Amino acid sequence: MKDVLVKLGSFTGSFAKHRRHSDIGQAPANTKLSDPSQDGVVVEQVASLKAAEEREARLASVQPLCMDTTFLDCFQSQSVSVEDKVKAFRLLIHSGLQNIVIAAFVNGGNPNLFFLQALRSQHLIDERCWAVSELFDANGSELPGQDLPLGLSRMLEFSVQNAMLDCDVGAAAAEWGASGDSSSGSSFQDLCALLESRCRWVAANLVCGRPQPPACWLRLRGWERAMQVAPTRLLALVRWLGCLPPGVRPGGLVLHMGAPQLPSTASARVAAIRRVMRAAGWAAQQE
């Protein structure tokens, strides 16, 4: 915006100079009101600013919750010393962040157990700490297994109080029918029952002496694809989750998006999910 103002100011000065010469009847040599090439730059800059403001307005309407994951790769790196990881974690705490993901026990994740043990021994794991866990560990057929996933077991081991359950609703195995029929062998009722059992387990086991129940959030991976090919099924799942008892249902939903994207690009689909959440009784701060 500074560049735009500078250019506009130079045009104003040129115009004033032209007026002064005109008042005394002298035509200044090589004086123009504006340079067409500079006019184009200004128009382009203003259009860019307007587009940025529109994107910001759409993003504000989504009302995202900020959760820091920037250091997750550092925390999981095997080439960074445990001491340096702990120092980085302390800096994050001092910065005022309230939600920090310290481990991801998911496909592709590689948590450093020595780092988690160091945090635990120094009493640094508290209500601000989160870990991501698969909703279920694949049993070879990519269908849900009923055993407790490794991620939740590790969270219990290291006293991580807040769980983000990773559920791939866009995967082929999750393309269940709302009526319960599915060629993959998994049904809508099966998935709902599994989600409820996981949420109940988190509420009962990841307490660690805190005055209020731990948070259990559900991260929907592949939700954009699900909203394209089967929006009714996904919204039915959101509605069902919202009808769970307040002490059991997830604290909110996390809509996972790829790095090049922003929530503003999917605001209509986010708004559809939010409407279902509110209608089901989820509070605005839980979305």
Coordinates of C-alpha atoms in Angstrom, one line a residue:
M1 CA 0.0 0.0 0.0
K2 CA 3.0 2.3 0.7
D3 CA 4.1 1.9 -3.0
V4 CA 0.6 2.8 -4.2
L5 CA 0.5 5.9 -2.0
V6 CA 3.9 7.0 -3.2
K7 CA 2.9 6.7 -6.8
L8 CA -0.4 8.5 -6.2
G9 CA 1.5 11.3 -4.5
S10 CA 3.9 11.8 -7.4
F11 CA 0.9 12.1 -9.7
T12 CA -0.6 14.8 -7.5
G13 CA 2.6 16.7 -7.4
S14 CA 2.9 16.6 -11.2
F15 CA -0.7 17.9 -11.5
A16 CA 0.0 20.7 -9.1
K17 CA 3.1 21.7 -11.0
H18 CA 1.0 21.8 -14.2
R19 CA -1.6 24.1 -12.6
R20 CA 1.1 26.5 -11.3
H21 CA 2.5 27.0 -14.8
S22 CA -0.9 27.3 -16.3
D23 CA -1.8 30.1 -13.9
I24 CA 0.9 32.3 -15.2
G25 CA 0.3 31.4 -18.8
Q26 CA 3.5 29.3 -19.3
A27 CA 3.3 25.8 -20.6
P28 CA 6.0 23.7 -18.9
A29 CA 8.1 21.6 -21.2
N30 CA 7.7 17.8 -21.3
T31 CA 5.1 17.9 -18.5
K32 CA 2.3 15.3 -18.4
L33 CA -0.5 14.7 -16.0
S34 CA 0.5 11.1 -15.6
D35 CA 2.6 8.4 -17.2
P36 CA 0.3 5.7 -18.8
S37 CA 2.8 3.0 -17.7
Q38 CA 2.6 4.2 -14.1
D39 CA -1.2 4.3 -14.3
G40 CA -1.2 0.6 -15.2
V41 CA 1.0 -0.1 -12.1
V42 CA -1.4 1.7 -9.8
V43 CA -4.4 -0.1 -11.2
E44 CA -2.7 -3.4 -10.8
Q45 CA -1.6 -2.6 -7.2
V46 CA -5.1 -1.5 -6.2
A47 CA -6.7 -4.6 -7.7
S48 CA -4.2 -6.8 -5.9
L49 CA -5.0 -5.0 -2.6
K50 CA -8.8 -5.4 -3.1
A51 CA -8.3 -9.1 -3.9
A52 CA -6.3 -9.6 -0.7
E53 CA -8.9 -7.8 1.4
E54 CA -11.6 -10.0 -0.1
R55 CA -9.6 -13.2 0.7
E56 CA -9.0 -11.9 4.2
A57 CA -12.8 -11.3 4.7
R58 CA -13.6 -14.8 3.5
L59 CA -10.9 -16.2 5.8
A60 CA -12.2 -14.3 8.8
S61 CA -15.7 -15.7 8.2
V62 CA -14.2 -19.2 8.6
Q63 CA -13.0 -18.3 12.1
P64 CA -10.1 -20.8 12.2
L65 CA -8.5 -22.0 15.4
C66 CA -4.7 -21.5 15.3
M67 CA -2.7 -24.6 16.3
D68 CA 1.1 -24.6 15.9
T69 CA 2.6 -27.5 13.9
T70 CA 5.6 -25.6 12.5
F71 CA 8.0 -27.3 14.8
L72 CA 6.5 -30.8 14.4
D73 CA 9.1 -31.8 11.8
C74 CA 11.8 -30.5 14.1
F75 CA 10.4 -32.5 17.1
Q76 CA 10.3 -35.7 14.9
S77 CA 13.6 -35.2 13.3
Q78 CA 16.3 -37.7 14.1
S79 CA 19.1 -35.2 13.2
V80 CA 18.2 -32.6 15.8
S81 CA 19.4 -33.3 19.3
V82 CA 16.9 -33.8 22.1
E83 CA 18.4 -30.8 24.0
D84 CA 17.7 -28.5 21.0
K85 CA 14.2 -29.8 20.7
V86 CA 13.4 -29.1 24.3
K87 CA 14.9 -25.6 24.0
A88 CA 12.6 -25.0 20.9
F89 CA 9.6 -26.3 22.8
R90 CA 10.3 -24.0 25.8
L91 CA 10.5 -21.0 23.4
L92 CA 7.1 -22.0 21.9
I93 CA 5.6 -22.0 25.4
H94 CA 7.1 -18.6 26.3
S95 CA 5.7 -17.2 23.0
G96 CA 2.2 -17.7 24.4
L97 CA 0.9 -20.5 22.2
Q98 CA -1.9 -22.5 23.8
N99 CA -2.1 -25.4 21.4
I100 CA 1.1 -27.2 20.3
V101 CA 1.3 -30.5 18.5
I102 CA 4.3 -32.4 19.8
A103 CA 3.9 -35.7 18.0
A104 CA 2.0 -37.3 15.1
F105 CA 1.4 -41.1 15.4
V106 CA 0.0 -41.4 11.9
N107 CA 1.1 -42.8 8.6
G108 CA 4.3 -41.0 7.7
G109 CA 4.8 -39.7 11.2
N110 CA 8.0 -40.5 13.0
P111 CA 7.8 -39.3 16.6
N112 CA 11.1 -39.1 18.6
L113 CA 10.3 -41.1 21.8
F114 CA 13.4 -39.8 23.5
F115 CA 12.2 -36.2 23.0
L116 CA 8.7 -37.1 24.4
Q117 CA 10.4 -38.8 27.4
A118 CA 12.5 -35.7 28.0
L119 CA 9.4 -33.5 28.0
R120 CA 7.6 -35.8 30.4
S121 CA 10.6 -36.0 32.8
Q122 CA 10.8 -32.2 32.9
H123 CA 7.1 -31.9 33.5
L124 CA 6.6 -29.9 30.3
I125 CA 3.7 -31.8 28.9
D126 CA 0.5 -30.1 30.0
E127 CA -2.9 -29.1 28.8
R128 CA -1.3 -27.2 25.9
C129 CA 0.2 -30.3 24.3
W130 CA -1.5 -32.3 21.6
A131 CA -0.7 -35.4 19.6
V132 CA -2.3 -36.8 16.5
S133 CA -3.4 -40.4 16.4
E134 CA -5.0 -42.6 13.7
L135 CA -8.6 -43.4 14.5
F136 CA -7.7 -47.0 13.9
D137 CA -4.6 -49.0 12.9
A138 CA -5.2 -50.8 9.6
N139 CA -5.4 -54.5 10.0
G140 CA -4.2 -55.3 6.5
S141 CA -7.6 -54.9 4.8
E142 CA -7.7 -51.1 5.5
L143 CA -10.9 -51.7 7.5
P144 CA -11.2 -50.4 11.1
G145 CA -9.7 -52.4 13.8
Q146 CA -11.3 -52.3 17.3
D147 CA -8.0 -52.5 19.2
L148 CA -6.7 -49.2 20.6
P149 CA -4.4 -47.5 18.0
L150 CA -0.8 -47.1 18.7
G151 CA -1.1 -43.3 18.9
L152 CA -3.5 -43.3 21.8
S153 CA -1.4 -45.9 23.6
R154 CA 1.7 -43.7 23.3
M155 CA -0.3 -40.7 24.5
L156 CA -1.3 -42.5 27.6
E157 CA 2.4 -43.5 28.1
F158 CA 3.7 -40.0 27.8
S159 CA 0.8 -38.2 29.5
V160 CA -0.3 -36.3 26.4
Q161 CA -3.7 -34.9 27.4
N162 CA -5.2 -33.8 24.1
A163 CA -5.9 -36.1 21.2
M164 CA -6.5 -35.3 17.6
L165 CA -8.0 -38.3 15.9
D166 CA -7.2 -38.7 12.3
C167 CA -10.1 -40.0 10.1
D168 CA -9.7 -40.2 6.4
V169 CA -13.3 -39.7 5.2
G170 CA -12.1 -39.4 1.6
A171 CA -10.5 -42.9 1.4
A172 CA -12.1 -45.7 -0.4
A173 CA -12.5 -47.6 2.9
A174 CA -14.5 -44.7 4.3
E175 CA -17.0 -44.5 1.4
W176 CA -19.7 -46.1 3.5
G177 CA -23.4 -45.8 2.8
A178 CA -25.5 -43.8 5.2
S179 CA -27.9 -46.7 5.3
G180 CA -25.2 -49.0 6.5
D181 CA -24.5 -50.9 3.3
S182 CA -21.0 -50.7 1.9
S183 CA -19.1 -52.8 -0.6
S184 CA -15.9 -52.3 1.5
G185 CA -17.5 -54.0 4.5
S186 CA -17.6 -50.9 6.7
S187 CA -20.8 -49.2 7.5
F188 CA -21.9 -45.8 8.7
Q189 CA -23.0 -47.3 12.0
D190 CA -19.6 -49.1 12.3
L191 CA -17.7 -45.8 11.9
C192 CA -20.0 -43.9 14.3
A193 CA -19.6 -46.6 17.0
L194 CA -15.8 -46.6 16.6
L195 CA -15.7 -42.8 16.9
E196 CA -17.8 -42.8 20.0
S197 CA -15.7 -45.5 21.6
R198 CA -12.5 -43.5 20.9
C199 CA -14.0 -40.3 22.3
R200 CA -15.1 -42.1 25.4
W201 CA -11.7 -43.6 25.9
V202 CA -10.0 -40.2 25.6
A203 CA -12.4 -38.6 28.1
A204 CA -11.8 -41.5 30.6
N205 CA -8.1 -42.0 30.3
L206 CA -6.2 -38.8 29.2
V207 CA -7.2 -36.8 32.3
C208 CA -3.8 -36.5 34.1
G209 CA -5.4 -34.6 37.0
R210 CA -6.7 -31.7 35.0
P211 CA -9.8 -29.9 36.3
Q212 CA -11.7 -30.4 33.1
P213 CA -12.0 -33.3 30.6
P214 CA -9.2 -33.5 28.0
A215 CA -10.0 -32.3 24.5
C216 CA -10.6 -34.8 21.7
W217 CA -10.8 -33.3 18.3
L218 CA -11.5 -35.1 15.0
R219 CA -9.4 -34.3 12.0
L220 CA -11.2 -35.0 8.8
R221 CA -8.7 -35.9 6.1
G222 CA -10.1 -36.0 2.5
W223 CA -13.2 -34.0 3.5
E224 CA -13.1 -31.9 0.4
R225 CA -13.4 -35.1 -1.8
A226 CA -16.1 -36.4 0.5
M227 CA -18.0 -33.2 0.1
Q228 CA -17.8 -33.5 -3.6
V229 CA -18.7 -37.2 -4.1
A230 CA -20.9 -37.9 -1.0
P231 CA -21.8 -34.7 0.9
T232 CA -24.9 -36.3 2.5
R233 CA -22.8 -39.0 4.1
L234 CA -20.3 -36.6 5.5
L235 CA -22.8 -34.2 6.8
A236 CA -24.8 -37.1 8.4
L237 CA -21.6 -38.0 10.2
V238 CA -21.1 -34.4 11.5
R239 CA -24.8 -34.4 12.6
W240 CA -24.4 -37.7 14.5
L241 CA -21.2 -36.5 16.2
G242 CA -23.0 -33.3 17.3
C243 CA -25.8 -35.4 19.0
L244 CA -23.3 -37.2 21.3
P245 CA -23.4 -36.2 25.0
P246 CA -21.3 -33.0 25.6
G247 CA -18.8 -34.9 27.7
V248 CA -18.2 -37.5 24.9
R249 CA -18.4 -35.7 21.6
P250 CA -15.3 -34.2 20.0
G251 CA -14.4 -30.7 21.1
G252 CA -14.5 -29.7 17.4
L253 CA -13.6 -30.7 13.9
V254 CA -10.3 -30.0 12.1
L255 CA -10.6 -29.8 8.3
H256 CA -7.3 -30.8 6.9
M257 CA -6.3 -29.0 3.8
G258 CA -3.2 -29.2 1.6
A259 CA -0.4 -26.6 2.0
P260 CA -1.1 -24.4 -1.0
Q261 CA -4.7 -23.9 0.1
L262 CA -6.4 -21.6 2.6
P263 CA -9.7 -22.2 4.3
S264 CA -11.1 -19.2 2.4
T265 CA -10.9 -21.2 -0.9
A266 CA -13.4 -23.7 0.6
S267 CA -15.6 -21.3 2.6
A268 CA -18.9 -22.6 1.1
R269 CA -18.2 -26.2 2.1
V270 CA -16.9 -25.1 5.5
A271 CA -20.0 -23.0 6.0
A272 CA -22.2 -26.1 5.2
I273 CA -20.4 -28.2 7.8
R274 CA -20.7 -25.4 10.4
R275 CA -24.4 -25.1 9.8
V276 CA -24.9 -28.8 10.5
M277 CA -22.7 -28.5 13.6
R278 CA -24.7 -25.6 15.1
A279 CA -28.0 -27.3 14.3
A280 CA -26.8 -30.4 16.1
G281 CA -25.9 -28.4 19.3
W282 CA -22.2 -27.7 18.9
A283 CA -21.2 -24.3 20.3
A284 CA -19.6 -21.8 18.0
Q285 CA -16.2 -22.0 19.8
Q286 CA -16.1 -25.8 19.2
E287 CA -16.3 -25.5 15.4

